[in-house]
CSV table of N, CA and C and ligand atoms in Angstrom, one decimal:
chain,number,residue,atom,x,y,z
A,357,UNK,N,1.9,-13.0,15.3
A,357,UNK,CA,1.1,-13.4,14.1
A,357,UNK,C,2.0,-14.1,13.1
A,358,UNK,N,1.4,-15.1,12.4
A,358,UNK,CA,2.2,-15.8,11.4
A,358,UNK,C,1.6,-15.5,10.0
A,359,UNK,N,2.5,-15.6,9.0
A,359,UNK,CA,2.1,-15.4,7.6
A,359,UNK,C,1.1,-16.4,7.2
A,360,UNK,N,0.0,-16.0,6.5
A,360,UNK,CA,-1.0,-16.9,6.1
A,360,UNK,C,-0.6,-17.7,4.9
A,361,UNK,N,0.5,-17.3,4.2
A,361,UNK,CA,0.9,-18.0,3.0
A,361,UNK,C,1.9,-19.1,3.3
A,362,UNK,N,2.9,-18.8,4.2
A,362,UNK,CA,4.0,-19.7,4.4
A,362,UNK,C,4.2,-20.0,5.9
A,363,UNK,N,3.5,-19.4,6.8
A,363,UNK,CA,3.7,-19.6,8.2
A,363,UNK,C,4.9,-18.9,8.8
A,364,UNK,N,5.6,-18.1,8.0
A,364,UNK,CA,6.8,-17.4,8.5
A,364,UNK,C,6.4,-16.3,9.5
A,365,UNK,N,7.4,-15.7,10.1
A,365,UNK,CA,7.3,-14.7,11.1
A,365,UNK,C,6.9,-13.4,10.4
A,366,UNK,N,6.0,-12.7,11.0
A,366,UNK,CA,5.6,-11.3,10.6
A,366,UNK,C,6.3,-10.3,11.4
A,367,UNK,N,6.8,-9.2,10.7
A,367,UNK,CA,7.4,-8.1,11.4
A,367,UNK,C,6.7,-6.8,11.1
A,368,UNK,N,6.4,-6.0,12.1
A,368,UNK,CA,5.9,-4.6,11.8
A,368,UNK,C,6.9,-3.8,11.1
A,369,UNK,N,6.5,-3.2,10.0
A,369,UNK,CA,7.5,-2.5,9.2
A,369,UNK,C,6.7,-1.4,8.4
A,370,UNK,N,7.4,-0.3,8.1
A,370,UNK,CA,6.8,0.7,7.2
A,370,UNK,C,7.2,0.4,5.8
A,371,UNK,N,6.3,0.3,4.9
A,371,UNK,CA,6.6,-0.1,3.6
A,371,UNK,C,6.1,0.9,2.6
A,372,UNK,N,6.5,0.8,1.3
A,372,UNK,CA,6.0,1.6,0.3
A,372,UNK,C,5.0,0.7,-0.5
A,373,UNK,N,3.7,1.2,-0.4
A,373,UNK,CA,2.6,0.5,-1.1
A,373,UNK,C,2.6,0.9,-2.6
A,374,UNK,N,2.6,0.0,-3.5
A,374,UNK,CA,2.4,0.3,-4.9
A,374,UNK,C,1.1,-0.2,-5.4
A,375,UNK,N,0.5,0.5,-6.2
A,375,UNK,CA,-0.8,0.2,-6.7
A,375,UNK,C,-0.8,0.3,-8.2
A,376,UNK,N,-1.4,-0.6,-8.9
A,376,UNK,CA,-1.4,-0.6,-10.4
A,376,UNK,C,-2.7,-1.2,-10.9
A,377,UNK,N,-3.5,-0.5,-11.6
A,377,UNK,CA,-4.7,-1.0,-12.2
A,377,UNK,C,-4.9,-0.2,-13.5
A,378,UNK,N,-4.7,-0.8,-14.6
A,378,UNK,CA,-4.8,-0.1,-15.9
A,378,UNK,C,-3.8,1.0,-15.9
A,379,UNK,N,-4.4,2.3,-16.2
A,379,UNK,CA,-3.5,3.4,-16.3
A,379,UNK,C,-3.3,4.1,-14.9
A,380,UNK,N,-4.0,3.5,-13.9
A,380,UNK,CA,-4.0,4.1,-12.5
A,380,UNK,C,-2.8,3.4,-11.8
A,381,UNK,N,-1.9,4.3,-11.5
A,381,UNK,CA,-0.6,3.8,-10.8
A,381,UNK,C,-0.1,4.8,-9.9
A,382,UNK,N,0.2,4.4,-8.6
A,382,UNK,CA,0.7,5.3,-7.7
A,382,UNK,C,1.4,4.6,-6.5
A,383,UNK,N,2.1,5.3,-5.7
A,383,UNK,CA,2.8,4.8,-4.6
A,383,UNK,C,2.3,5.5,-3.3
A,384,UNK,N,2.3,4.8,-2.2
A,384,UNK,CA,2.1,5.5,-0.9
A,384,UNK,C,3.3,5.1,0.0
A,385,UNK,N,4.0,6.1,0.5
A,385,UNK,CA,5.2,5.8,1.3
A,385,UNK,C,4.9,5.7,2.7
A,386,UNK,N,5.7,4.9,3.5
A,386,UNK,CA,5.6,4.8,4.9
A,386,UNK,C,4.3,4.3,5.4
A,387,UNK,N,3.8,3.2,4.8
A,387,UNK,CA,2.6,2.6,5.2
A,387,UNK,C,2.9,1.5,6.2
A,388,UNK,N,2.3,1.6,7.4
A,388,UNK,CA,2.5,0.5,8.4
A,388,UNK,C,1.9,-0.8,7.9
A,389,UNK,N,2.8,-1.8,7.9
A,389,UNK,CA,2.3,-3.2,7.5
A,389,UNK,C,3.0,-4.2,8.3
A,390,UNK,N,2.5,-5.5,8.1
A,390,UNK,CA,3.2,-6.6,8.7
A,390,UNK,C,3.8,-7.4,7.5
A,391,UNK,N,5.1,-7.5,7.6
A,391,UNK,CA,5.8,-8.1,6.5
A,391,UNK,C,6.4,-9.5,6.9
A,392,UNK,N,6.2,-10.5,6.1
A,392,UNK,CA,6.7,-11.8,6.3
A,392,UNK,C,8.2,-11.9,6.1
A,393,UNK,N,8.9,-12.4,7.1
A,393,UNK,CA,10.4,-12.4,7.0
A,393,UNK,C,10.8,-13.6,6.1
A,394,UNK,N,9.9,-14.5,5.7
A,394,UNK,CA,10.3,-15.6,4.8
A,394,UNK,C,10.0,-15.3,3.4
A,395,UNK,N,8.7,-14.9,3.1
A,395,UNK,CA,8.3,-14.8,1.7
A,395,UNK,C,8.1,-13.3,1.3
A,396,UNK,N,8.1,-12.4,2.3
A,396,UNK,CA,8.0,-11.0,1.9
A,396,UNK,C,6.6,-10.5,1.7
A,397,UNK,N,5.6,-11.3,2.0
A,397,UNK,CA,4.2,-10.9,1.8
A,397,UNK,C,3.9,-9.8,2.8
A,398,UNK,N,3.2,-8.8,2.3
A,398,UNK,CA,2.8,-7.6,3.1
A,398,UNK,C,1.3,-7.7,3.4
A,399,UNK,N,1.0,-7.6,4.7
A,399,UNK,CA,-0.3,-7.6,5.2
A,399,UNK,C,-0.7,-6.3,5.8
A,400,UNK,N,-1.9,-5.7,5.5
A,400,UNK,CA,-2.3,-4.5,6.1
A,400,UNK,C,-3.5,-4.6,7.0
A,401,UNK,N,-3.5,-3.9,8.0
A,401,UNK,CA,-4.7,-3.9,8.9
A,401,UNK,C,-5.9,-3.3,8.1
A,402,UNK,N,-7.1,-3.7,8.4
A,402,UNK,CA,-8.3,-3.2,7.7
A,402,UNK,C,-8.4,-1.7,7.5
A,403,UNK,N,-8.1,-1.0,8.6
A,403,UNK,CA,-8.2,0.5,8.5
A,403,UNK,C,-7.1,1.1,7.6
A,404,UNK,N,-6.0,0.4,7.6
A,404,UNK,CA,-4.9,0.8,6.7
A,404,UNK,C,-5.3,0.6,5.2
A,405,UNK,N,-5.9,-0.6,5.0
A,405,UNK,CA,-6.3,-0.9,3.6
A,405,UNK,C,-7.4,0.0,3.1
A,406,UNK,N,-8.3,0.4,4.1
A,406,UNK,CA,-9.3,1.4,3.7
A,406,UNK,C,-8.7,2.7,3.3
A,407,UNK,N,-7.7,3.2,4.0
A,407,UNK,CA,-7.0,4.4,3.6
A,407,UNK,C,-6.4,4.3,2.3
A,408,UNK,N,-5.8,3.2,2.0
A,408,UNK,CA,-5.1,3.0,0.7
A,408,UNK,C,-6.1,3.0,-0.4
A,409,UNK,N,-7.3,2.5,-0.2
A,409,UNK,CA,-8.3,2.5,-1.2
A,409,UNK,C,-8.8,3.9,-1.5
A,410,UNK,N,-8.8,4.8,-0.4
A,410,UNK,CA,-9.1,6.2,-0.7
A,410,UNK,C,-8.1,6.9,-1.6
A,411,UNK,N,-6.9,6.5,-1.4
A,411,UNK,CA,-5.9,7.1,-2.4
A,411,UNK,C,-6.2,6.6,-3.8
A,412,UNK,N,-6.6,5.4,-3.9
A,412,UNK,CA,-6.9,4.8,-5.2
A,412,UNK,C,-8.1,5.6,-5.9
A,413,UNK,N,-9.1,6.0,-5.1
A,413,UNK,CA,-10.2,6.7,-5.6
A,413,UNK,C,-9.8,8.1,-6.0
A,414,UNK,N,-8.9,8.8,-5.2
A,414,UNK,CA,-8.4,10.1,-5.5
A,414,UNK,C,-7.8,10.1,-6.9
A,415,UNK,N,-7.0,9.0,-7.2
A,415,UNK,CA,-6.3,8.9,-8.4
A,415,UNK,C,-7.3,8.9,-9.6
A,416,UNK,N,-8.5,8.3,-9.4
A,416,UNK,CA,-9.5,8.2,-10.4
A,416,UNK,C,-9.9,9.6,-11.0
A,417,UNK,N,-9.8,10.6,-10.1
A,417,UNK,CA,-10.2,12.0,-10.5
A,417,UNK,C,-9.2,12.6,-11.5
A,418,UNK,N,-8.0,12.2,-11.5
A,418,UNK,CA,-7.1,12.7,-12.4
A,418,UNK,C,-7.3,12.2,-13.8
A,419,UNK,N,-7.3,13.1,-14.8
A,419,UNK,CA,-7.5,12.7,-16.2
A,419,UNK,C,-6.2,12.2,-16.8
A,420,UNK,N,-5.1,12.8,-16.3
A,420,UNK,CA,-3.8,12.4,-16.8
A,420,UNK,C,-2.8,12.7,-15.8
A,421,UNK,N,-1.9,11.8,-15.7
A,421,UNK,CA,-0.8,11.9,-14.7
A,421,UNK,C,0.5,11.6,-15.5
A,422,UNK,N,1.4,12.6,-15.5
A,422,UNK,CA,2.7,12.4,-16.1
A,422,UNK,C,3.7,11.7,-15.2
A,423,UNK,N,3.8,12.3,-14.0
A,423,UNK,CA,4.7,11.7,-13.0
A,423,UNK,C,3.9,10.8,-12.1
A,424,UNK,N,4.6,9.8,-11.5
A,424,UNK,CA,3.9,8.9,-10.6
A,424,UNK,C,3.8,9.6,-9.3
A,425,UNK,N,2.6,9.9,-8.8
A,425,UNK,CA,2.4,10.6,-7.5
A,425,UNK,C,2.8,9.7,-6.3
A,426,UNK,N,3.4,10.3,-5.3
A,426,UNK,CA,3.9,9.5,-4.1
A,426,UNK,C,3.2,10.2,-2.9
A,427,UNK,N,2.4,9.4,-2.2
A,427,UNK,CA,1.8,9.9,-1.0
A,427,UNK,C,2.6,9.6,0.3
A,428,UNK,N,2.6,10.5,1.2
A,428,UNK,CA,3.1,10.2,2.5
A,428,UNK,C,2.0,9.7,3.4
A,429,UNK,N,2.1,8.5,3.9
A,429,UNK,CA,1.0,7.9,4.7
A,429,UNK,C,0.9,8.7,6.0
A,430,UNK,N,-0.3,9.2,6.3
A,430,UNK,CA,-0.5,9.9,7.6
A,430,UNK,C,-1.9,9.7,8.1
B,1256,ZN,ZN1,5.3,-15.7,4.2
């Protein structure tokens, strides 16, 4: 597969996904992704993206977070 942005080579790699929307901010560690070796763009498979969205919804339930939560992707 090639990068949709620059046409560079994609490599399978586990990455740390970071999410930020307003006060909602968290990380998910060891997320399988395809990373472009040229521009660094990270692409996720649809089922991976779905799981990441679930983490985002879980964060919505918290009224206040002092430390940034880090999930282990599983
Ligand atoms: Zn690229």
